[in-house]
C-alpha cells in the first residue's frame, strides 16, 4: 500500500473514532501538542493511560470482590480512571466511569459490578482502536510519509 | 537578568511547579507548560511539592536545582494532602504566599471553587486542561507580575461542561454566575464585577475550536 492510501485510511479510521464517540476533542488537543521535539508524545501519554487503567481495573476488580465492599475506595479508583480517560479524550470510558460513580454513591453492589464490566469493555475497545490507529501512523512514518492532521468541526 | 543561584522570572521563562497524583495528567500538563515556554517541575503530591519548595525547612522558594518557583498548578483531589490543603499551607507561609497558585479539578463544584478562591487561588481550572487554559494563566501571571503593587485579586471562573452530559463539544452554554458574596481577602471591589472578563473569556472559548 502506498503512503497516500495509508494516509487516507488513517484519516478515515481516526474520524470514525470521533464519530462513534470513542474519542473526543481532548484527544485532538494532545495530537496538536505533539511536535518534532517530542514526536512520540501521543504514544507516550496513551501508554501511560494503558498502564494506569489496567492497574485501576485490577484494583477495582479486587475491591468489588471483597466480602464487604469499601465503596469509598471503589469510588476513588473510578474517580482516577475517569480523570485519566478524560485527560486523553477517551470519552466512552469517561462516561462509563461517570455512571459507575453514581452507583457507588448508592452502594449498589450489583449495579457497580455491571458498571465494572461496562468500563472494562469500553476500555478494551478504545485500547484496541488506539493501538490500531497508532500502528497505522507508525506504518506511514516508516514508509517516509507524514501523519495528516485531522480537522474536525466541533 | 540572572543572579547567581537564582533565576528570576523573565516573561518567557516562568518556572512552574505542577502537582498531580495522576501520571497521565502530569505528562499532559508538563507538555502544555513546555509548549508555553515554561520551565516545568512535576511532583506527584502536596508533600513532595512542599519538599521541593523547601517549605518544611523554610529555606526559601529555591527548589533543589536553585530555580525560583513562579507559579504552582495543583490538582485538587489528591490522596494525602489535597490541592486545597496545599494551597492553604502555601498562602499561610511568609516565604511563599506571593507565589500564585492555580487549582485544577475535574469537578466543577461551586463551593469548592469559592473556597479555593477565598484561600487565595489565582484561578480554578476545570479538567481536562487545555492549551488555551494554560495560555490564559500565563498571561494572567505576567500581567500580575506587572501590577504586583496593586495587590489585585481576580476572580476568574470559566464555563464548565456539565458532568452528566456525554457531550463531545468542549464549550457548554451554561455559565457559573460569579458569587459577589464570597468574602475575598484584601481586595477592593472584586473583579466579580468581571463582565469585561466574562466576555473576554467567552470570546476566548469561541476561539478555542
mmCIF file of C-alpha atoms in Angstrom:
data_model
loop_
_atom_site.group_PDB
_atom_site.id
_atom_site.type_symbol
_atom_site.label_atom_id
_atom_site.label_comp_id
_atom_site.label_asym_id
_atom_site.label_seq_id
_atom_site.Cartn_x
_atom_site.Cartn_y
_atom_site.Cartn_z
ATOM 1 C CA UNK A 1 0.000 0.000 0.000
ATOM 2 C CA UNK A 2 1.416 3.382 -0.886
ATOM 3 C CA UNK A 3 1.710 6.267 1.504
ATOM 4 C CA UNK A 4 -1.216 8.299 0.180
ATOM 5 C CA UNK A 5 -3.541 5.345 0.583
ATOM 6 C CA UNK A 6 -2.289 4.679 4.079
ATOM 7 C CA UNK A 7 -2.811 8.306 5.000
ATOM 8 C CA UNK A 8 -6.370 8.266 3.717
ATOM 9 C CA UNK A 9 -7.043 5.078 5.618
ATOM 10 C CA UNK A 10 -5.676 6.651 8.792
ATOM 11 C CA UNK A 11 -7.773 9.776 8.382
ATOM 12 C CA UNK A 12 -10.939 7.748 7.821
ATOM 13 C CA UNK A 13 -10.184 5.497 10.747
ATOM 14 C CA UNK A 14 -9.423 8.365 13.103
ATOM 15 C CA UNK A 15 -12.531 10.245 12.040
ATOM 16 C CA UNK A 16 -14.656 7.196 12.725
ATOM 17 C CA UNK A 17 -13.302 7.035 16.273
ATOM 18 C CA UNK A 18 -14.535 10.581 16.838
ATOM 19 C CA UNK A 19 -17.847 9.969 15.129
ATOM 20 C CA UNK A 20 -18.502 6.867 17.203
ATOM 21 C CA UNK A 21 -17.676 8.720 20.391
ATOM 22 C CA UNK A 22 -14.608 6.726 21.349
ATOM 23 C CA UNK A 23 -12.505 9.860 21.320
ATOM 24 C CA UNK A 24 -13.370 13.483 21.964
ATOM 25 C CA UNK A 25 -11.790 16.898 21.438
ATOM 26 C CA UNK A 26 -9.259 16.371 24.208
ATOM 27 C CA UNK A 27 -7.530 13.726 22.091
ATOM 28 C CA UNK A 28 -7.206 16.243 19.272
ATOM 29 C CA UNK A 29 -5.663 18.621 21.779
ATOM 30 C CA UNK A 30 -2.999 16.021 22.581
ATOM 31 C CA UNK A 31 -2.249 15.441 18.914
ATOM 32 C CA UNK A 32 -1.808 19.163 18.455
ATOM 33 C CA UNK A 33 0.722 19.230 21.280
ATOM 34 C CA UNK A 34 2.950 16.732 19.512
ATOM 35 C CA UNK A 35 5.834 18.218 17.565
ATOM 36 C CA UNK A 36 9.302 17.413 16.205
ATOM 37 C CA UNK A 37 10.889 17.907 19.604
ATOM 38 C CA UNK A 38 8.614 15.233 21.023
ATOM 39 C CA UNK A 39 7.274 13.121 18.135
ATOM 40 C CA UNK A 40 6.190 10.301 20.442
ATOM 41 C CA UNK A 41 4.189 12.415 22.831
ATOM 42 C CA UNK A 42 0.805 10.884 21.990
ATOM 43 C CA UNK A 43 2.179 7.351 22.108
ATOM 44 C CA UNK A 44 3.744 8.069 25.493
ATOM 45 C CA UNK A 45 0.617 9.548 27.013
ATOM 46 C CA UNK A 46 -1.536 6.766 25.635
ATOM 47 C CA UNK A 47 0.878 4.154 27.033
ATOM 48 C CA UNK A 48 0.694 5.797 30.435
ATOM 49 C CA UNK A 49 -3.065 5.692 30.173
ATOM 50 C CA UNK A 50 -2.992 1.971 29.380
ATOM 51 C CA UNK A 51 -0.676 1.239 32.313
ATOM 52 C CA UNK A 52 -2.695 3.326 34.764
ATOM 53 C CA UNK A 53 -6.012 1.951 33.575
ATOM 54 C CA UNK A 54 -5.016 -1.666 33.768
ATOM 55 C CA UNK A 55 -3.819 -1.218 37.297
ATOM 56 C CA UNK A 56 -7.008 0.605 38.260
ATOM 57 C CA UNK A 57 -9.198 -2.047 36.675
ATOM 58 C CA UNK A 58 -7.347 -4.713 38.661
ATOM 59 C CA UNK A 59 -7.756 -2.698 41.845
ATOM 60 C CA UNK A 60 -11.444 -2.263 41.091
ATOM 61 C CA UNK A 61 -11.956 -5.946 40.452
ATOM 62 C CA UNK A 62 -10.333 -6.774 43.773
ATOM 63 C CA UNK A 63 -12.188 -4.093 45.673
ATOM 64 C CA UNK A 64 -15.556 -5.276 44.381
ATOM 65 C CA UNK A 65 -14.646 -8.852 45.162
ATOM 66 C CA UNK A 66 -14.364 -8.245 48.883
ATOM 67 C CA UNK A 67 -16.936 -9.759 51.242
ATOM 68 C CA UNK A 68 -17.613 -6.267 52.490
ATOM 69 C CA UNK A 69 -17.126 -3.731 49.736
ATOM 70 C CA UNK A 70 -15.488 -0.427 50.585
ATOM 71 C CA UNK A 71 -17.395 1.844 48.234
ATOM 72 C CA UNK A 72 -15.307 4.868 49.121
ATOM 73 C CA UNK A 73 -12.271 3.049 47.858
ATOM 74 C CA UNK A 74 -14.083 1.864 44.754
ATOM 75 C CA UNK A 75 -15.226 5.403 44.076
ATOM 76 C CA UNK A 76 -11.699 6.727 44.500
ATOM 77 C CA UNK A 77 -10.399 4.303 41.886
ATOM 78 C CA UNK A 78 -13.212 5.146 39.474
ATOM 79 C CA UNK A 79 -12.559 8.832 40.011
ATOM 80 C CA UNK A 80 -8.940 8.323 38.997
ATOM 81 C CA UNK A 81 -9.899 6.341 35.936
ATOM 82 C CA UNK A 82 -12.429 8.967 34.992
ATOM 83 C CA UNK A 83 -9.745 11.613 35.312
ATOM 84 C CA UNK A 84 -7.165 9.950 33.144
ATOM 85 C CA UNK A 85 -9.641 8.869 30.490
ATOM 86 C CA UNK A 86 -10.924 12.422 30.369
ATOM 87 C CA UNK A 87 -7.395 13.776 30.038
ATOM 88 C CA UNK A 88 -6.660 11.726 26.969
ATOM 89 C CA UNK A 89 -10.096 12.091 25.434
ATOM 90 C CA UNK A 90 -11.306 8.519 25.896
ATOM 91 C CA UNK A 91 -14.887 9.674 26.017
ATOM 92 C CA UNK A 92 -16.772 6.410 26.329
ATOM 93 C CA UNK A 93 -14.556 5.208 29.155
ATOM 94 C CA UNK A 94 -15.066 8.522 30.907
ATOM 95 C CA UNK A 95 -18.842 8.311 30.532
ATOM 96 C CA UNK A 96 -18.872 4.753 31.820
ATOM 97 C CA UNK A 97 -16.960 5.993 34.868
ATOM 98 C CA UNK A 98 -19.483 8.745 35.483
ATOM 99 C CA UNK A 99 -22.304 6.199 35.589
ATOM 100 C CA UNK A 100 -20.175 3.945 37.769
ATOM 101 C CA UNK A 101 -19.668 6.680 40.342
ATOM 102 C CA UNK A 102 -23.365 7.313 40.755
ATOM 103 C CA UNK A 103 -23.894 3.647 41.610
ATOM 104 C CA UNK A 104 -21.006 3.779 44.052
ATOM 105 C CA UNK A 105 -22.848 6.555 45.805
ATOM 106 C CA UNK A 106 -25.870 4.308 46.082
ATOM 107 C CA UNK A 107 -23.631 1.489 47.322
ATOM 108 C CA UNK A 108 -25.378 -0.800 44.876
ATOM 109 C CA UNK A 109 -23.215 -3.899 44.553
ATOM 110 C CA UNK A 110 -24.994 -5.453 41.571
ATOM 111 C CA UNK A 111 -25.060 -2.249 39.595
ATOM 112 C CA UNK A 112 -21.414 -1.481 40.357
ATOM 113 C CA UNK A 113 -20.371 -4.932 39.212
ATOM 114 C CA UNK A 114 -22.213 -4.334 35.963
ATOM 115 C CA UNK A 115 -20.534 -0.942 35.677
ATOM 116 C CA UNK A 116 -17.153 -2.532 36.114
ATOM 117 C CA UNK A 117 -17.901 -4.851 33.216
ATOM 118 C CA UNK A 118 -19.038 -1.904 31.162
ATOM 119 C CA UNK A 119 -15.923 0.134 31.925
ATOM 120 C CA UNK A 120 -13.689 -2.827 31.124
ATOM 121 C CA UNK A 121 -15.458 -3.322 27.831
ATOM 122 C CA UNK A 122 -15.122 0.317 26.867
ATOM 123 C CA UNK A 123 -11.517 0.366 27.945
ATOM 124 C CA UNK A 124 -10.539 -2.665 25.872
ATOM 125 C CA UNK A 125 -12.431 -1.300 22.894
ATOM 126 C CA UNK A 126 -10.662 2.044 22.967
ATOM 127 C CA UNK A 127 -7.340 0.389 23.681
ATOM 128 C CA UNK A 128 -7.739 -1.752 20.619
ATOM 129 C CA UNK A 129 -8.742 1.183 18.467
ATOM 130 C CA UNK A 130 -5.945 3.426 19.685
ATOM 131 C CA UNK A 131 -3.400 0.681 19.074
ATOM 132 C CA UNK A 132 -4.741 0.203 15.566
ATOM 133 C CA UNK A 133 -4.594 3.923 14.904
ATOM 134 C CA UNK A 134 -1.075 4.278 16.284
ATOM 135 C CA UNK A 135 0.057 1.287 14.245
ATOM 136 C CA UNK A 136 -1.275 2.909 11.085
ATOM 137 C CA UNK A 137 0.643 6.058 11.991
ATOM 138 C CA UNK A 138 3.835 4.069 12.527
ATOM 139 C CA UNK A 139 3.457 2.418 9.133
ATOM 140 C CA UNK A 140 3.076 5.782 7.449
ATOM 141 C CA UNK A 141 6.137 7.203 9.157
ATOM 142 C CA UNK A 142 8.137 4.060 8.371
ATOM 143 C CA UNK A 143 7.223 4.472 4.720
ATOM 144 C CA UNK A 144 8.546 8.027 4.812
ATOM 145 C CA UNK A 145 5.183 9.761 4.973
ATOM 146 C CA UNK A 146 3.883 12.302 7.452
ATOM 147 C CA UNK A 147 0.870 11.984 9.693
ATOM 148 C CA UNK A 148 -2.032 14.080 8.410
ATOM 149 C CA UNK A 149 -3.654 16.448 10.895
ATOM 150 C CA UNK A 150 -7.317 15.757 11.447
ATOM 151 C CA UNK A 151 -9.629 18.720 11.066
ATOM 152 C CA UNK A 152 -12.978 18.246 12.686
ATOM 153 C CA UNK A 153 -15.733 20.771 13.045
ATOM 154 C CA UNK A 154 -16.654 20.636 16.693
ATOM 155 C CA UNK B 1 18.805 39.113 34.230
ATOM 156 C CA UNK B 2 20.300 36.238 36.146
ATOM 157 C CA UNK B 3 21.714 36.316 39.612
ATOM 158 C CA UNK B 4 23.995 33.509 40.727
ATOM 159 C CA UNK B 5 21.997 30.722 42.315
ATOM 160 C CA UNK B 6 18.629 32.203 41.484
ATOM 161 C CA UNK B 7 16.898 32.504 38.159
ATOM 162 C CA UNK B 8 14.467 35.393 38.152
ATOM 163 C CA UNK B 9 11.289 35.123 36.174
ATOM 164 C CA UNK B 10 11.507 36.631 32.763
ATOM 165 C CA UNK B 11 8.473 36.840 30.585
ATOM 166 C CA UNK B 12 9.366 33.786 28.590
ATOM 167 C CA UNK B 13 10.714 31.532 31.323
ATOM 168 C CA UNK B 14 8.313 31.132 34.170
ATOM 169 C CA UNK B 15 9.194 28.183 36.361
ATOM 170 C CA UNK B 16 6.061 26.259 37.120
ATOM 171 C CA UNK B 17 5.675 23.577 39.755
ATOM 172 C CA UNK B 18 2.891 21.189 38.727
ATOM 173 C CA UNK B 19 1.391 18.889 41.325
ATOM 174 C CA UNK B 20 -0.817 15.949 40.349
ATOM 175 C CA UNK B 21 -1.123 12.376 41.528
ATOM 176 C CA UNK B 22 -2.111 11.200 38.041
ATOM 177 C CA UNK B 23 0.772 10.153 35.853
ATOM 178 C CA UNK B 24 -1.191 10.903 32.705
ATOM 179 C CA UNK B 25 -2.117 14.373 33.897
ATOM 180 C CA UNK B 26 1.446 15.178 34.927
ATOM 181 C CA UNK B 27 2.634 14.305 31.468
ATOM 182 C CA UNK B 28 -0.033 16.385 29.800
ATOM 183 C CA UNK B 29 0.393 19.456 31.989
ATOM 184 C CA UNK B 30 4.150 19.258 31.568
ATOM 185 C CA UNK B 31 3.745 19.324 27.810
ATOM 186 C CA UNK B 32 1.212 22.154 27.908
ATOM 187 C CA UNK B 33 3.592 24.211 30.028
ATOM 188 C CA UNK B 34 6.684 23.442 27.966
ATOM 189 C CA UNK B 35 4.873 24.412 24.808
ATOM 190 C CA UNK B 36 4.028 27.658 26.575
ATOM 191 C CA UNK B 37 7.770 28.247 27.109
ATOM 192 C CA UNK B 38 7.852 27.466 30.798
ATOM 193 C CA UNK B 39 10.361 25.557 32.807
ATOM 194 C CA UNK B 40 8.445 22.756 34.484
ATOM 195 C CA UNK B 41 8.904 20.626 37.547
ATOM 196 C CA UNK B 42 6.275 17.978 38.183
ATOM 197 C CA UNK B 43 5.673 16.255 41.502
ATOM 198 C CA UNK B 44 3.103 13.689 42.493
ATOM 199 C CA UNK B 45 1.880 15.006 45.820
ATOM 200 C CA UNK B 46 1.437 18.018 48.032
ATOM 201 C CA UNK B 47 4.069 16.672 50.387
ATOM 202 C CA UNK B 48 6.601 16.444 47.561
ATOM 203 C CA UNK B 49 5.651 19.941 46.461
ATOM 204 C CA UNK B 50 6.376 21.324 49.919
ATOM 205 C CA UNK B 51 9.637 19.401 49.993
ATOM 206 C CA UNK B 52 10.618 20.853 46.644
ATOM 207 C CA UNK B 53 9.822 24.339 47.804
ATOM 208 C CA UNK B 54 11.779 23.738 50.954
ATOM 209 C CA UNK B 55 8.773 24.800 52.957
ATOM 210 C CA UNK B 56 9.359 22.205 55.607
ATOM 211 C CA UNK B 57 12.746 23.734 56.258
ATOM 212 C CA UNK B 58 11.858 27.332 55.499
ATOM 213 C CA UNK B 59 14.797 27.623 53.125
ATOM 214 C CA UNK B 60 13.017 29.955 50.767
ATOM 215 C CA UNK B 61 11.417 29.276 47.424
ATOM 216 C CA UNK B 62 14.507 27.820 45.795
ATOM 217 C CA UNK B 63 13.923 24.272 44.668
ATOM 218 C CA UNK B 64 16.530 21.580 44.582
ATOM 219 C CA UNK B 65 18.090 22.959 41.447
ATOM 220 C CA UNK B 66 18.070 26.531 42.614
ATOM 221 C CA UNK B 67 15.194 27.658 40.421
ATOM 222 C CA UNK B 68 12.701 30.028 41.944
ATOM 223 C CA UNK B 69 9.130 28.870 41.506
ATOM 224 C CA UNK B 70 6.922 31.458 39.830
ATOM 225 C CA UNK B 71 3.657 29.561 39.718
ATOM 226 C CA UNK B 72 2.155 26.466 41.247
ATOM 227 C CA UNK B 73 -0.511 24.470 39.456
ATOM 228 C CA UNK B 74 -2.046 21.767 41.545
ATOM 229 C CA UNK B 75 -4.719 19.145 41.183
ATOM 230 C CA UNK B 76 -7.461 19.403 43.783
ATOM 231 C CA UNK B 77 -8.243 15.760 44.561
ATOM 232 C CA UNK B 78 -5.116 14.015 45.661
ATOM 233 C CA UNK B 79 -4.660 11.327 48.303
ATOM 234 C CA UNK B 80 -2.942 12.534 51.455
ATOM 235 C CA UNK B 81 -2.795 16.296 51.092
ATOM 236 C CA UNK B 82 -5.415 17.769 48.778
ATOM 237 C CA UNK B 83 -4.658 20.684 46.491
ATOM 238 C CA UNK B 84 -6.772 22.829 48.770
ATOM 239 C CA UNK B 85 -4.654 21.906 51.787
ATOM 240 C CA UNK B 86 -1.508 22.588 49.785
ATOM 241 C CA UNK B 87 -2.923 25.963 48.764
ATOM 242 C CA UNK B 88 -3.598 26.876 52.382
ATOM 243 C CA UNK B 89 -0.125 25.879 53.500
ATOM 244 C CA UNK B 90 1.423 27.979 50.766
ATOM 245 C CA UNK B 91 -0.722 31.017 51.398
ATOM 246 C CA UNK B 92 -0.067 30.845 55.129
ATOM 247 C CA UNK B 93 3.674 30.711 54.643
ATOM 248 C CA UNK B 94 5.517 34.007 54.741
ATOM 249 C CA UNK B 95 8.097 32.727 52.289
ATOM 250 C CA UNK B 96 5.711 31.505 49.629
ATOM 251 C CA UNK B 97 2.390 33.278 49.922
ATOM 252 C CA UNK B 98 3.206 35.511 46.987
ATOM 253 C CA UNK B 99 3.523 32.584 44.588
ATOM 254 C CA UNK B 100 0.322 32.348 42.544
ATOM 255 C CA UNK B 101 -1.467 29.033 42.899
ATOM 256 C CA UNK B 102 -3.847 27.639 40.305
ATOM 257 C CA UNK B 103 -6.151 24.770 41.190
ATOM 258 C CA UNK B 104 -7.174 22.146 38.626
ATOM 259 C CA UNK B 105 -10.134 19.873 39.176
ATOM 260 C CA UNK B 106 -12.326 17.571 37.161
ATOM 261 C CA UNK B 107 -15.264 18.551 39.321
ATOM 262 C CA UNK B 108 -16.982 21.887 38.898
ATOM 263 C CA UNK B 109 -18.415 22.245 42.377
ATOM 264 C CA UNK B 110 -19.210 25.854 43.136
ATOM 265 C CA UNK B 111 -18.488 25.668 46.857
ATOM 266 C CA UNK B 112 -15.156 24.077 46.071
ATOM 267 C CA UNK B 113 -14.294 26.813 43.613
ATOM 268 C CA UNK B 114 -15.297 29.507 46.067
ATOM 269 C CA UNK B 115 -13.256 28.019 48.908
ATOM 270 C CA UNK B 116 -10.199 27.844 46.729
ATOM 271 C CA UNK B 117 -10.552 31.391 45.530
ATOM 272 C CA UNK B 118 -11.172 32.559 49.087
ATOM 273 C CA UNK B 119 -7.980 30.905 50.213
ATOM 274 C CA UNK B 120 -6.145 32.875 47.566
ATOM 275 C CA UNK B 121 -6.030 30.688 44.478
ATOM 276 C CA UNK B 122 -5.478 32.688 41.322
ATOM 277 C CA UNK B 123 -7.712 30.563 39.191
ATOM 278 C CA UNK B 124 -9.676 27.363 39.211
ATOM 279 C CA UNK B 125 -9.334 25.358 36.030
ATOM 280 C CA UNK B 126 -11.715 22.589 35.129
ATOM 281 C CA UNK B 127 -10.048 19.488 33.746
ATOM 282 C CA UNK B 128 -9.205 18.369 31.196
ATOM 283 C CA UNK B 129 -6.859 21.325 30.987
ATOM 284 C CA UNK B 130 -6.309 22.705 27.516
ATOM 285 C CA UNK B 131 -3.624 24.819 25.947
ATOM 286 C CA UNK B 132 -5.916 27.848 25.949
ATOM 287 C CA UNK B 133 -6.303 27.499 29.736
ATOM 288 C CA UNK B 134 -2.555 27.404 30.243
ATOM 289 C CA UNK B 135 -2.010 30.371 27.957
ATOM 290 C CA UNK B 136 -4.577 32.375 29.843
ATOM 291 C CA UNK B 137 -2.938 31.517 33.163
ATOM 292 C CA UNK B 138 0.447 32.551 31.754
ATOM 293 C CA UNK B 139 -0.943 35.874 30.572
ATOM 294 C CA UNK B 140 -2.555 36.483 33.943
ATOM 295 C CA UNK B 141 0.728 35.719 35.701
ATOM 296 C CA UNK B 142 2.659 38.092 33.524
ATOM 297 C CA UNK B 143 0.073 40.797 33.992
ATOM 298 C CA UNK B 144 0.024 40.101 37.682
ATOM 299 C CA UNK B 145 3.771 40.478 37.814
ATOM 300 C CA UNK B 146 3.447 43.878 36.203
ATOM 301 C CA UNK B 147 0.755 45.044 38.556
ATOM 302 C CA UNK B 148 2.143 43.479 41.713
ATOM 303 C CA UNK B 149 1.890 46.725 43.638
ATOM 304 C CA UNK B 150 -1.877 46.888 43.172
ATOM 305 C CA UNK B 151 -2.468 43.613 45.019
ATOM 306 C CA UNK B 152 -5.481 42.918 42.847
ATOM 307 C CA UNK B 153 -7.253 39.629 43.190
ATOM 308 C CA UNK B 154 -9.080 38.479 40.089
ATOM 309 C CA UNK B 155 -11.976 36.138 40.351
ATOM 310 C CA UNK B 156 -11.880 34.095 37.218
ATOM 311 C CA UNK B 157 -14.457 31.482 36.623
ATOM 312 C CA UNK B 158 -14.893 29.772 33.373
ATOM 313 C CA UNK B 159 -17.658 27.933 31.672
ATOM 314 C CA UNK B 160 -17.990 24.354 32.679
ATOM 315 C CA UNK B 161 -19.018 21.190 30.981
ATOM 316 C CA UNK B 162 -21.899 19.540 32.708
ATOM 317 C CA UNK B 163 -20.526 16.268 34.019
ATOM 318 C CA UNK B 164 -23.741 14.446 33.308
ATOM 319 C CA UNK B 165 -23.899 15.240 29.637
ATOM 320 C CA UNK B 166 -21.972 12.971 27.343
ATOM 321 C CA UNK B 167 -21.061 15.941 25.295
ATOM 322 C CA UNK B 168 -18.263 15.937 22.815
ATOM 323 C CA UNK B 169 -18.081 19.666 22.436
ATOM 324 C CA UNK B 170 -15.696 21.499 24.656
ATOM 325 C CA UNK B 171 -17.864 24.504 25.449
ATOM 326 C CA UNK B 172 -21.228 24.400 27.077
ATOM 327 C CA UNK B 173 -23.808 27.084 27.046
ATOM 328 C CA UNK B 174 -24.268 27.326 30.800
ATOM 329 C CA UNK B 175 -22.067 29.597 32.796
ATOM 330 C CA UNK B 176 -21.486 29.681 36.510
ATOM 331 C CA UNK B 177 -22.547 33.007 37.942
ATOM 332 C CA UNK B 178 -19.907 34.812 39.955
ATOM 333 C CA UNK B 179 -20.577 34.959 43.664
ATOM 334 C CA UNK B 180 -20.160 38.501 44.864
ATOM 335 C CA UNK B 181 -20.992 37.450 48.397
ATOM 336 C CA UNK B 182 -17.887 35.380 48.981
ATOM 337 C CA UNK B 183 -15.521 37.452 51.090
ATOM 338 C CA UNK B 184 -12.145 37.696 49.433
ATOM 339 C CA UNK B 185 -9.144 38.794 51.433
ATOM 340 C CA UNK B 186 -7.656 42.232 50.853
ATOM 341 C CA UNK B 187 -9.417 43.004 47.634
ATOM 342 C CA UNK B 188 -11.105 46.209 46.727
ATOM 343 C CA UNK B 189 -14.157 45.803 44.527
ATOM 344 C CA UNK B 190 -13.589 42.307 43.310
ATOM 345 C CA UNK B 191 -13.492 41.510 39.678
ATOM 346 C CA UNK B 192 -16.668 39.565 40.306
ATOM 347 C CA UNK B 193 -17.850 42.638 38.524
ATOM 348 C CA UNK B 194 -15.982 40.839 35.887
ATOM 349 C CA UNK B 195 -18.302 41.369 32.975
ATOM 350 C CA UNK B 196 -15.436 42.544 30.793
ATOM 351 C CA UNK B 197 -13.572 39.461 31.972
ATOM 352 C CA UNK B 198 -16.542 37.215 31.266
ATOM 353 C CA UNK B 199 -16.983 38.459 27.761
ATOM 354 C CA UNK B 200 -13.253 38.133 27.221
ATOM 355 C CA UNK B 201 -13.444 34.512 28.316
ATOM 356 C CA UNK B 202 -16.439 33.844 26.110
ATOM 357 C CA UNK B 203 -14.589 35.240 23.177
ATOM 358 C CA UNK B 204 -11.628 33.067 24.052
ATOM 359 C CA UNK B 205 -13.787 29.978 24.293
ATOM 360 C CA UNK B 206 -15.213 30.663 20.878
ATOM 361 C CA UNK B 207 -11.676 30.878 19.550
ATOM 362 C CA UNK B 208 -10.776 27.556 21.134
ATOM 363 C CA UNK B 209 -12.219 25.464 18.377
#
